[in-house]
CSV table of C-alpha atoms and ligand atoms in Angstrom, one decimal:
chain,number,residue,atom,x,y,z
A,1,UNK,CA,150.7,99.6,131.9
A,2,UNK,CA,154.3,98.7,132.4
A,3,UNK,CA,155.2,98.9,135.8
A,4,UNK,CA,158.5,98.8,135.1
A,5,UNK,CA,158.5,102.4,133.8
A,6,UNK,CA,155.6,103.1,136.8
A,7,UNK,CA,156.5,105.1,140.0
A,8,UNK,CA,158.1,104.2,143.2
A,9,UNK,CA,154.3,104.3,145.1
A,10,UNK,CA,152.5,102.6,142.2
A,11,UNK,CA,155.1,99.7,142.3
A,12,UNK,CA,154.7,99.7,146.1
A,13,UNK,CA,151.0,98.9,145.6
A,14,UNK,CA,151.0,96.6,142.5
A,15,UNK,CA,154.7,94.9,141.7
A,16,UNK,CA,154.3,91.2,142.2
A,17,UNK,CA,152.3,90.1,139.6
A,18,UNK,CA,151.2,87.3,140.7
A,19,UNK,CA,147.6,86.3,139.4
A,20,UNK,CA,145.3,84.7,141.3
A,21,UNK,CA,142.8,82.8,139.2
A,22,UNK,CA,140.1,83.9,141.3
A,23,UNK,CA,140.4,86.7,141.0
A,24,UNK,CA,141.6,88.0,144.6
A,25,UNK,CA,142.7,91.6,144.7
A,26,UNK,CA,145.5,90.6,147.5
A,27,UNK,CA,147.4,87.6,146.6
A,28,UNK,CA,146.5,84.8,148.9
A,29,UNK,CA,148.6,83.2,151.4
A,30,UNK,CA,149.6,79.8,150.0
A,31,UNK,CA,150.1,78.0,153.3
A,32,UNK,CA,151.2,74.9,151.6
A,33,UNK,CA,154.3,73.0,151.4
A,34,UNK,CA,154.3,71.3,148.3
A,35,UNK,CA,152.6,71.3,144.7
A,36,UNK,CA,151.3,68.8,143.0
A,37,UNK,CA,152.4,68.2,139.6
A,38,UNK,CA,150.2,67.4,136.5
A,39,UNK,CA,152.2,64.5,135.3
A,40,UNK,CA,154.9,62.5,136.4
A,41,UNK,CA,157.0,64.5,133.6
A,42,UNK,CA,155.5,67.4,134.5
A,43,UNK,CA,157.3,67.2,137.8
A,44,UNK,CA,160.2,66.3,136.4
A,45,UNK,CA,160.2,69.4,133.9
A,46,UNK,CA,159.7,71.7,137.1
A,47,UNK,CA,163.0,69.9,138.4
A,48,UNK,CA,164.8,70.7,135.1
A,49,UNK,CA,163.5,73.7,134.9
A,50,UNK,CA,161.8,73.5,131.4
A,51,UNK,CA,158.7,74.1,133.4
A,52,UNK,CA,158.4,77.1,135.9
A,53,UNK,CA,155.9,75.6,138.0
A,54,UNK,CA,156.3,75.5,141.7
A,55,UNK,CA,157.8,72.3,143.3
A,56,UNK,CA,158.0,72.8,147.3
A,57,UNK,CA,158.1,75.9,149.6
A,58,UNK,CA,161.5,76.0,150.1
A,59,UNK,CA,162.4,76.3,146.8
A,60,UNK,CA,159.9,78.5,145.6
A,61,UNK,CA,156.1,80.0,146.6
A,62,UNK,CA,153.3,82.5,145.0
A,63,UNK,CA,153.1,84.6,147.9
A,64,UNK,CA,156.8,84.9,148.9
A,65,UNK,CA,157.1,85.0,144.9
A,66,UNK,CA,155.1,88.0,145.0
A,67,UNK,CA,157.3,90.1,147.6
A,68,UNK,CA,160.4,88.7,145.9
A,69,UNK,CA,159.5,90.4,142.6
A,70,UNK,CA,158.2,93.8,144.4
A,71,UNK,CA,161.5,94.4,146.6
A,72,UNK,CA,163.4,93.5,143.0
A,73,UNK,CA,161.1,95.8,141.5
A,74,UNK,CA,161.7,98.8,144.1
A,75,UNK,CA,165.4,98.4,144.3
A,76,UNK,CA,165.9,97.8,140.4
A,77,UNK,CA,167.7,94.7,140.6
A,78,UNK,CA,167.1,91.4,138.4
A,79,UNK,CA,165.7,89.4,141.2
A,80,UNK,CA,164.7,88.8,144.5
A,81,UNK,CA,165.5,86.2,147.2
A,82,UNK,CA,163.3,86.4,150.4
A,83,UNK,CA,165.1,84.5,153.8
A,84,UNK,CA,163.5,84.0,157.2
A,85,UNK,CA,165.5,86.6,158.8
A,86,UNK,CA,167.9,89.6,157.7
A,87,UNK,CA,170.5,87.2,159.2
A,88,UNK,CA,169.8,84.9,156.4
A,89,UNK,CA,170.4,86.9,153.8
A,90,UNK,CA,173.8,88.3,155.6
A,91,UNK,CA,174.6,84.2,155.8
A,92,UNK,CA,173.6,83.3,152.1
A,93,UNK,CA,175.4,86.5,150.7
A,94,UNK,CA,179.0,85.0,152.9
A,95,UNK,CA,178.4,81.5,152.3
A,96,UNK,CA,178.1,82.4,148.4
A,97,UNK,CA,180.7,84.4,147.9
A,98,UNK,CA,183.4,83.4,150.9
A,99,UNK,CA,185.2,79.9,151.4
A,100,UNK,CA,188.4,78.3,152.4
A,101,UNK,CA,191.0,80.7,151.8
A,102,UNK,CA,189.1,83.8,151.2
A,103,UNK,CA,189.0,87.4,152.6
A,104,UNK,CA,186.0,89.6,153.3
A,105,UNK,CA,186.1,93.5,153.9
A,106,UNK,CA,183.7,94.5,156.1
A,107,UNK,CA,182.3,98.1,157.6
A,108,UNK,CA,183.4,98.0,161.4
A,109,UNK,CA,180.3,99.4,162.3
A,110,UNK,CA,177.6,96.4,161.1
A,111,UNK,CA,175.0,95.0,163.0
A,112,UNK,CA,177.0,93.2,165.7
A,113,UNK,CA,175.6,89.6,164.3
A,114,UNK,CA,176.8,90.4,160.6
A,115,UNK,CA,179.8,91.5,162.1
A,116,UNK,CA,180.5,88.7,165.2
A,117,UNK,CA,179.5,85.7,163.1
A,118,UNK,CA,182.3,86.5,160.7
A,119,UNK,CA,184.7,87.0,163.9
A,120,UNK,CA,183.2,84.0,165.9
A,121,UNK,CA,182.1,81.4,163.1
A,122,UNK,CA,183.1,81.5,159.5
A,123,UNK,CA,187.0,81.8,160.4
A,124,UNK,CA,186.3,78.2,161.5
A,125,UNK,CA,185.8,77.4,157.2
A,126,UNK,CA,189.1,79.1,156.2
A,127,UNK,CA,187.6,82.7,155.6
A,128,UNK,CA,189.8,85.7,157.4
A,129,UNK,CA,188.0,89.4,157.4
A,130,UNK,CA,189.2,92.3,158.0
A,131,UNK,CA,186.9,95.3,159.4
A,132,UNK,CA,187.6,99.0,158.1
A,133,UNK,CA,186.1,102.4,158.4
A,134,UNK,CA,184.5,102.1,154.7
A,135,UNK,CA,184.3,105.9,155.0
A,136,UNK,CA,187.5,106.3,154.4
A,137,UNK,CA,188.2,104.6,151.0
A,138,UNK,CA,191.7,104.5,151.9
A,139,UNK,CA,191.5,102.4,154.3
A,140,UNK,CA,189.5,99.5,152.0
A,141,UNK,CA,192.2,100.0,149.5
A,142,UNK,CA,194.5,99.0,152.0
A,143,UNK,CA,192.6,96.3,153.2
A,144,UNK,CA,192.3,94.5,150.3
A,145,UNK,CA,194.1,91.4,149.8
A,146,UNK,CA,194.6,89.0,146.2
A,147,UNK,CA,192.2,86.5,147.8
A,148,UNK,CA,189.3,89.2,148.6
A,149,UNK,CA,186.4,87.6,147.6
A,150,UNK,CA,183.8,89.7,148.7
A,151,UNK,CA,183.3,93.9,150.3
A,152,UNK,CA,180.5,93.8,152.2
A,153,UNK,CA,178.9,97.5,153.3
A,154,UNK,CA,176.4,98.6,155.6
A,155,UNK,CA,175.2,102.3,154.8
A,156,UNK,CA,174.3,104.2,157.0
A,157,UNK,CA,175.7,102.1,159.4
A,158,UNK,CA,173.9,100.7,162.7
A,159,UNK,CA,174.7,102.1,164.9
A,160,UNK,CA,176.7,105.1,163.9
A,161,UNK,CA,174.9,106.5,161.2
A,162,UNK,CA,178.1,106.6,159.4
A,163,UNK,CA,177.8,106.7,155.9
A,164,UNK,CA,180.2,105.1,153.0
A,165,UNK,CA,180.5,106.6,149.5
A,166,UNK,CA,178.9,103.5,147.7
A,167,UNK,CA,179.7,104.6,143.7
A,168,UNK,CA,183.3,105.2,145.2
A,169,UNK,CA,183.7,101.5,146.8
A,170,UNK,CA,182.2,100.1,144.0
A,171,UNK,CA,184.7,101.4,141.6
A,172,UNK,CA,187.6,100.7,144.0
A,173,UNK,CA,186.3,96.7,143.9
A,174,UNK,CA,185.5,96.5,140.2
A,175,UNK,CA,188.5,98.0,139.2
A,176,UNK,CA,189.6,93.4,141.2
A,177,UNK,CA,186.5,92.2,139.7
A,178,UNK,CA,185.1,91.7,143.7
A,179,UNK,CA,181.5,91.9,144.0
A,180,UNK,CA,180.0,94.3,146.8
A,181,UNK,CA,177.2,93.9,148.8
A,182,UNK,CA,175.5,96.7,150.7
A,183,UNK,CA,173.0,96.7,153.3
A,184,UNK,CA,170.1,98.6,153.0
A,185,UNK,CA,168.1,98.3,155.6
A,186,UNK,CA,168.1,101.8,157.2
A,187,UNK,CA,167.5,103.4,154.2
A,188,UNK,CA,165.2,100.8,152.3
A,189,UNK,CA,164.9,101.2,148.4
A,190,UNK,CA,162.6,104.1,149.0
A,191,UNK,CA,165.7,106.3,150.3
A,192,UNK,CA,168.6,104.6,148.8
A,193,UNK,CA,168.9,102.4,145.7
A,194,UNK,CA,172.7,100.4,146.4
A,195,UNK,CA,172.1,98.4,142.9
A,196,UNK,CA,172.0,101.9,140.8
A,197,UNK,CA,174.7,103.1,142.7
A,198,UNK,CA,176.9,100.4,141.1
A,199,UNK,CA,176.4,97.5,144.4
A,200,UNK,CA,176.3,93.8,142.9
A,201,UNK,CA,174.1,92.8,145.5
A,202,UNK,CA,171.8,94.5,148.2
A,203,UNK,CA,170.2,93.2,151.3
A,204,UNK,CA,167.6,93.8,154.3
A,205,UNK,CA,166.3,93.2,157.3
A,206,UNK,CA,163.0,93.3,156.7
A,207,UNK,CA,162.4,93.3,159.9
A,208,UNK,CA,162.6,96.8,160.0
A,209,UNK,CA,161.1,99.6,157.2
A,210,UNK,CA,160.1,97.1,154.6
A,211,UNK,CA,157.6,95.6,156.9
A,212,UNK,CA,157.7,98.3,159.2
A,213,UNK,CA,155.0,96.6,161.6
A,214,UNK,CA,157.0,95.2,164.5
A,215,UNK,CA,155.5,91.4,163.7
A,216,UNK,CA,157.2,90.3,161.5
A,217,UNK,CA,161.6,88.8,160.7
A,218,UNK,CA,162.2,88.4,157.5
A,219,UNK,CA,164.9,89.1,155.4
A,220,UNK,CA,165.7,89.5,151.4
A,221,UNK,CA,168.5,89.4,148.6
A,222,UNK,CA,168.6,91.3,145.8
A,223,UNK,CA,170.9,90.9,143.0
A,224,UNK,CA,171.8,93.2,139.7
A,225,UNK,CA,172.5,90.3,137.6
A,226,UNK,CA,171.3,87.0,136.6
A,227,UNK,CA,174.5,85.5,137.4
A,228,UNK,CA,174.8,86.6,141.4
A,229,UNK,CA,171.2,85.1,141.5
A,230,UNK,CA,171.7,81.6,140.3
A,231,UNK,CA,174.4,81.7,142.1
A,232,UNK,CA,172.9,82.8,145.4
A,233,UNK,CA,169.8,81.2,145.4
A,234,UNK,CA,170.4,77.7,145.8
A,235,UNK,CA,172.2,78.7,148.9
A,236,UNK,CA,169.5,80.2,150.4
A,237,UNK,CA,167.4,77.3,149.7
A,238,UNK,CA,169.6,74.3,150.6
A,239,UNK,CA,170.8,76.1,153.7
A,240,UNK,CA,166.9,76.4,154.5
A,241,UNK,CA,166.6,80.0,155.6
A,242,UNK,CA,163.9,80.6,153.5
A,243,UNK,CA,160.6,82.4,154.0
A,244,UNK,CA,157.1,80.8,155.3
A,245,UNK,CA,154.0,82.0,153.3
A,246,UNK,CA,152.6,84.1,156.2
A,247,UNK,CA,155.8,85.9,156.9
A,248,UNK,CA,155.4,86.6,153.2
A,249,UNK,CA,151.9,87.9,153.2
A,250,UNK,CA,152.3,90.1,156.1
A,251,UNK,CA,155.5,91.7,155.2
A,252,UNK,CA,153.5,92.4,151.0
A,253,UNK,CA,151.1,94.1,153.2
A,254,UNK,CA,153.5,96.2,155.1
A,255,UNK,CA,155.4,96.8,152.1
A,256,UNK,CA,152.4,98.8,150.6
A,257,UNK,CA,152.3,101.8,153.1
A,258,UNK,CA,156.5,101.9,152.8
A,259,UNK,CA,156.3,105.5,151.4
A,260,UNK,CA,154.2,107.4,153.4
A,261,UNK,CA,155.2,105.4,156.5
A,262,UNK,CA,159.0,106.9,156.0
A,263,UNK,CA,158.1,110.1,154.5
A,264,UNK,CA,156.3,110.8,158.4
A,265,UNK,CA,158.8,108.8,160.4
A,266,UNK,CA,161.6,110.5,159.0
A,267,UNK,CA,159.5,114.2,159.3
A,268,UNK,CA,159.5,113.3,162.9
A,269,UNK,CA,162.8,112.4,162.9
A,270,UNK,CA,163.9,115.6,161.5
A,271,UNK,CA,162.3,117.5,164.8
A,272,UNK,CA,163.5,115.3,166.8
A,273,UNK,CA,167.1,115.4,166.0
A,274,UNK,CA,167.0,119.0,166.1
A,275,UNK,CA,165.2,118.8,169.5
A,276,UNK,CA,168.2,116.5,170.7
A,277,UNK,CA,170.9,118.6,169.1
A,278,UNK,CA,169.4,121.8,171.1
A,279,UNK,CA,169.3,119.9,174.4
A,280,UNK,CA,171.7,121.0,176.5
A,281,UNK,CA,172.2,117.5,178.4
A,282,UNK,CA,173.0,116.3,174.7
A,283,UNK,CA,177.1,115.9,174.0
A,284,UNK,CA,176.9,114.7,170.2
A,285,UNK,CA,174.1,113.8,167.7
A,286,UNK,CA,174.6,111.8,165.0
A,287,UNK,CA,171.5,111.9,162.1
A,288,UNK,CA,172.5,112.6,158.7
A,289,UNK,CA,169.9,115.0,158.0
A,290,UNK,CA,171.8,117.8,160.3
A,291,UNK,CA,174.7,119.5,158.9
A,292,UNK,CA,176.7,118.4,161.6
A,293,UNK,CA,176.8,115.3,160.2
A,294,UNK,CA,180.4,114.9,158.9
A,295,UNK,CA,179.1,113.3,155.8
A,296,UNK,CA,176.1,115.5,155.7
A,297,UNK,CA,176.6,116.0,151.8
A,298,UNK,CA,177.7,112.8,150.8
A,299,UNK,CA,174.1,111.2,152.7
A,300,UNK,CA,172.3,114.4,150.3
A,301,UNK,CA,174.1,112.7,147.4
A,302,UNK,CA,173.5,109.4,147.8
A,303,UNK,CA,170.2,108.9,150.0
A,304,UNK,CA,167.1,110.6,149.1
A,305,UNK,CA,166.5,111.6,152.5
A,306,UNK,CA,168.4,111.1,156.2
A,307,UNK,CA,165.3,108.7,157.6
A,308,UNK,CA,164.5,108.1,161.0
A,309,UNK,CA,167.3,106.2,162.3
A,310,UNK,CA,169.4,108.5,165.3
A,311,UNK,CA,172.2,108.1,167.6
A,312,UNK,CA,173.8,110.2,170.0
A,313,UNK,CA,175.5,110.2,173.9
A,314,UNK,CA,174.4,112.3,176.6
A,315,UNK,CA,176.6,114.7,178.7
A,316,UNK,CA,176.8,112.3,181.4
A,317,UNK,CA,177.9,109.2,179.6
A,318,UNK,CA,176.4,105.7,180.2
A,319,UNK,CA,174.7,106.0,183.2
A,320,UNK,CA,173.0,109.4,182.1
A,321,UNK,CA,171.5,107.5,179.0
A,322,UNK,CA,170.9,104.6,181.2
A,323,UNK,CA,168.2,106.7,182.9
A,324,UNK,CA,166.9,108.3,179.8
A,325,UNK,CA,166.0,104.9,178.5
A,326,UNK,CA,164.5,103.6,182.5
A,327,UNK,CA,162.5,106.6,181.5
A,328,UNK,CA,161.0,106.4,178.8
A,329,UNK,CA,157.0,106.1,178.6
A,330,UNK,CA,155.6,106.5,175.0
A,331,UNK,CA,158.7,104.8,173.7
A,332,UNK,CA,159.8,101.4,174.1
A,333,UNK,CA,162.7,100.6,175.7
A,334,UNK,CA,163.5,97.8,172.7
A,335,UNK,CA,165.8,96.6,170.1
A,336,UNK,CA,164.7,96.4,166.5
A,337,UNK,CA,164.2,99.7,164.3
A,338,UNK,CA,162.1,101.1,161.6
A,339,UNK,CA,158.7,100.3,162.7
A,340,UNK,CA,155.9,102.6,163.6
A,341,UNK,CA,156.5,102.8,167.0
A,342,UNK,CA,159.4,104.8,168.5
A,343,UNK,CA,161.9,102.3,169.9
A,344,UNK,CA,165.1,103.5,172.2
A,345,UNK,CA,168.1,101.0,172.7
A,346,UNK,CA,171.9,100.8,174.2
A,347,UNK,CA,173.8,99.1,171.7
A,348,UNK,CA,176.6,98.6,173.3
A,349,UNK,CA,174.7,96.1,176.0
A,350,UNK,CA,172.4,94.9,173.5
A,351,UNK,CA,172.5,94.7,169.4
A,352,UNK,CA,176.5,95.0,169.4
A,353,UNK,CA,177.3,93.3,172.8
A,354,UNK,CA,179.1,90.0,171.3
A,355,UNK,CA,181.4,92.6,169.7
A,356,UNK,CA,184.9,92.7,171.0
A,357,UNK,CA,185.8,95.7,173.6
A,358,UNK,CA,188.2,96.7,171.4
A,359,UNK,CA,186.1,96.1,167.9
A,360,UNK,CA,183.2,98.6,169.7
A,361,UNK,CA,185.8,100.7,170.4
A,362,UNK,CA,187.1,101.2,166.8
A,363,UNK,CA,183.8,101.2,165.4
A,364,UNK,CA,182.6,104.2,167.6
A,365,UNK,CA,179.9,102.2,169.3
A,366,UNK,CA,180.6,103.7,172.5
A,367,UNK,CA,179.5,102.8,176.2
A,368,UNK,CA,177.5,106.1,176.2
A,369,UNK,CA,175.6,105.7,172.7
A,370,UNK,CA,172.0,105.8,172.8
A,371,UNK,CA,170.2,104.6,169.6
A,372,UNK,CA,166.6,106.3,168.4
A,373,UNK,CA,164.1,104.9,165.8
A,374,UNK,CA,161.8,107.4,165.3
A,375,UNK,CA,158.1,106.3,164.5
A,376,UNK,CA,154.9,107.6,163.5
A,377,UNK,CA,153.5,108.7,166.5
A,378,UNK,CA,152.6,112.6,166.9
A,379,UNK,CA,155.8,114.6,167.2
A,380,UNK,CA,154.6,116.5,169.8
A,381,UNK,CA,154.6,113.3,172.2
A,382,UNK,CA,157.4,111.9,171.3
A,383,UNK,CA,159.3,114.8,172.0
A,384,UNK,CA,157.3,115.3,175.0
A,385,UNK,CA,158.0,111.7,176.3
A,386,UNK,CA,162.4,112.3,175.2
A,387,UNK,CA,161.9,115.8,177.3
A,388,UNK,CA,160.5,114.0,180.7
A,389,UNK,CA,162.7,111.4,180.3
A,390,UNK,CA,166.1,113.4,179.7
A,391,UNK,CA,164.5,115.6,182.7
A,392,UNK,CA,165.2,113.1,185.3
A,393,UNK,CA,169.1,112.2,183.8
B,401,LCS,N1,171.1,94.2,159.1
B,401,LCS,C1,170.9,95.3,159.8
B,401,LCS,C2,171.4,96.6,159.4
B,401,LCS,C3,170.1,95.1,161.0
B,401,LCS,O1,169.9,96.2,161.7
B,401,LCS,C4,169.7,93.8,161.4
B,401,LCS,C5,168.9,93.6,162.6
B,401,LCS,C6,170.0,92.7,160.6
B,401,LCS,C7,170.7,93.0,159.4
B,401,LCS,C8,169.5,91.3,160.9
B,401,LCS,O2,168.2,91.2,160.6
B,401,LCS,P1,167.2,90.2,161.4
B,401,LCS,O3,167.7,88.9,161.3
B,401,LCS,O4,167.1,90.7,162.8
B,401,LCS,O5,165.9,90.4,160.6
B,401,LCS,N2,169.0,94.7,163.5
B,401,LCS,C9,168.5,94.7,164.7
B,401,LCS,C10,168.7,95.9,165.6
B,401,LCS,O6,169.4,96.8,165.3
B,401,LCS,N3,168.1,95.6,166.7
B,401,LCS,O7,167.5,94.4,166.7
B,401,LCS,C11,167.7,93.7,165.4
């Protein structure tokens, strides 16, 4: 069978392909660093290229193979590039596209490291960004500059849940011939596929849904074309931010249950929102599966469903939320998202604290936001837990 033309759950289960000549039903973890070659000119043909066997783990491994061609597979793209850490692939995408003298457009709302490193450490190389509310496409038309090199989206966006029109931006940037990247780990390619949507390029934390286990960072690239992978993956592997075997294996595994892991986190997540948006100790919600979403129908356009990502501020501001989270007992009081277990967070002290006051600000990411990744758990508790907890703000 083709699995090319196979469905989203069968890929999920068999994409890889990598054959293990014994046979194994799993592929194995190839905890090795190097290969040996046949022949001296054997080796040399794997250096060339003329041969496509594998050299060195850095550069290329069965087992991170494997996940490399599923998540291609899954998002519809040409290839896949696996990195030690969502960061690494938010690193590789800017050092491959941005240098001296170029300009980045970025969502203001971003996870506060793919946001800060651009404010803190790449204007130190020559590269100048400017950070826009990529819902409003205005606002990127505006933005962009003759030296733009690169628009780089995060959809929904962490924390906000704010969502950009991603066929709209990418018309606006091909129209200049700039490539866009979007971020897809909230959504994951079970939700929301950026590449079909028009994106160039589209990236993760795996971290989060992909392996969706809590034990695992690990991050992956995805290009459309040919082209934005040769041209990415060299980066990722002389900067060295690439994946270890085992990171590999475990995040294959996690991969597997992706479907019906969402499917119930996000049926949780549907109760739960509507608990919170009932609540009268609740000021503002935002989940893009309610219709008080303000982009409620853009997110039923785009994504195939609102998953299990929430945010939302309490009546009594900061401190209010402050004791909702000292209060939790069924969910963690933890950074991180997307896993089984229900995690609760304040981004503005934590995942978004390097941010300026004044970039948080812009951005929405308020003193009295409150960020929710619902898990798996039974509804009933984790409602339960959210109820005690909110009863002693
Ligand atoms: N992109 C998004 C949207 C993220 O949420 C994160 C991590 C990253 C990239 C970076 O991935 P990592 O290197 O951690 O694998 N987000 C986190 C969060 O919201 N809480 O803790 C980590």
């Amino acid at each position: 069978m083709n699995l090319k033309e196979a469905g989203f759950n069968s890929k999920l289960i068999h994409s890889g392909g990598i054959k293990d000549p014994l046979g194994s039903a799993v592929t194995p973890i190839y905890q090795t660093s190097t290969f040996s070659f046949e022949s001296a000119a054997h080796g040399a043909k794997c250096f060339t290229g003329e041969s496509d066997g594998y050299i060195y783990t850095r550069i290329g491994n069965p087992t991170i193979m494997d996940l490399e061609r599923t998540v291609a597979d899954l998002e519809n793209g040409f290839g896949g590039i696996a990195t030690s850490s969502g960061m690494g692939a938010v690193n590789t995408v800017y050092m491959a596209y941005l240098g001296q003298g170029s300009h980045v457009v970025c969502t203001q709302a971003v996870y506060g490291p793919s946001r800060s490193v651009l404010e803190t450490i790449y204007p130190r190389f020559g590269v100048e960004a400017t950070f826009v509310n990529t819902a409003d496409l205005s606002e990127i038309e505006n933005a962009i500059q003759d030296n733009t090199k690169l628009i780089y989206l995060e959809t929904p966006a962490n924390p906000t849940m704010q969502i950009t029109d991603i066929v709209a931006v990418c018309k606006i940037a091909h129209k200049r011939n700039i490539p866009v990247c979007v971020d897809n780990t909230f959504c994951s390619p079970y939700l929301q596929k950026p590449l079909d949507l028009g994106a160039d390029i589209v990236l993760h934390s795996m971290t989060k849904f992909i392996n969706g286990h809590a034990d695992i960072v690990a991050g992956m690239i995805v290009t459309k074309t040919e082209a934005d992978f040769k041209k990415l993956r060299p980066i990722m592997i002389n900067l060295g931010c690439n994946m270890d075997p085992n990171q590999a294996f475990l995040t294959r595994r996690g991969l597997k249950t992706l479907a019906i892991r969402i499917e119930r986190a996000q049926a949780n997540c549907i109760k739960v929102a509507d608990y919170l948006e009932n609540h009268p100790k609740v000021a503002w919600i935002n989940y893009p599966g309610l219709k008080s979403h303000p982009q409620y129908e853009l997110g039923l356009r785009q994504m195939s469903g609102p998953g299990a990502m929430i945010s939302f501020g309490l009546k009594g501001g900061f401190k209010a939320g402050e004791a909702m989270m000292n209060n939790v007992q069924l969910a963690l009081l933890a950074v991180s998202l997307g896993g089984i277990e229900t995690l609760i967070q304040h981004p503005a002290s934590m995942t978004h604290s390097k941010l300026t006051k004044e970039g948080k600000e812009k951005a929405g990411i308020t003193d009295e936001l409150v960020r929710l990744s619902v898990g798996i758990e039974d509804v009933e508790d984790i409602i339960k837990d959210l109820d005690q907890a909110l009863g002693k703000v």
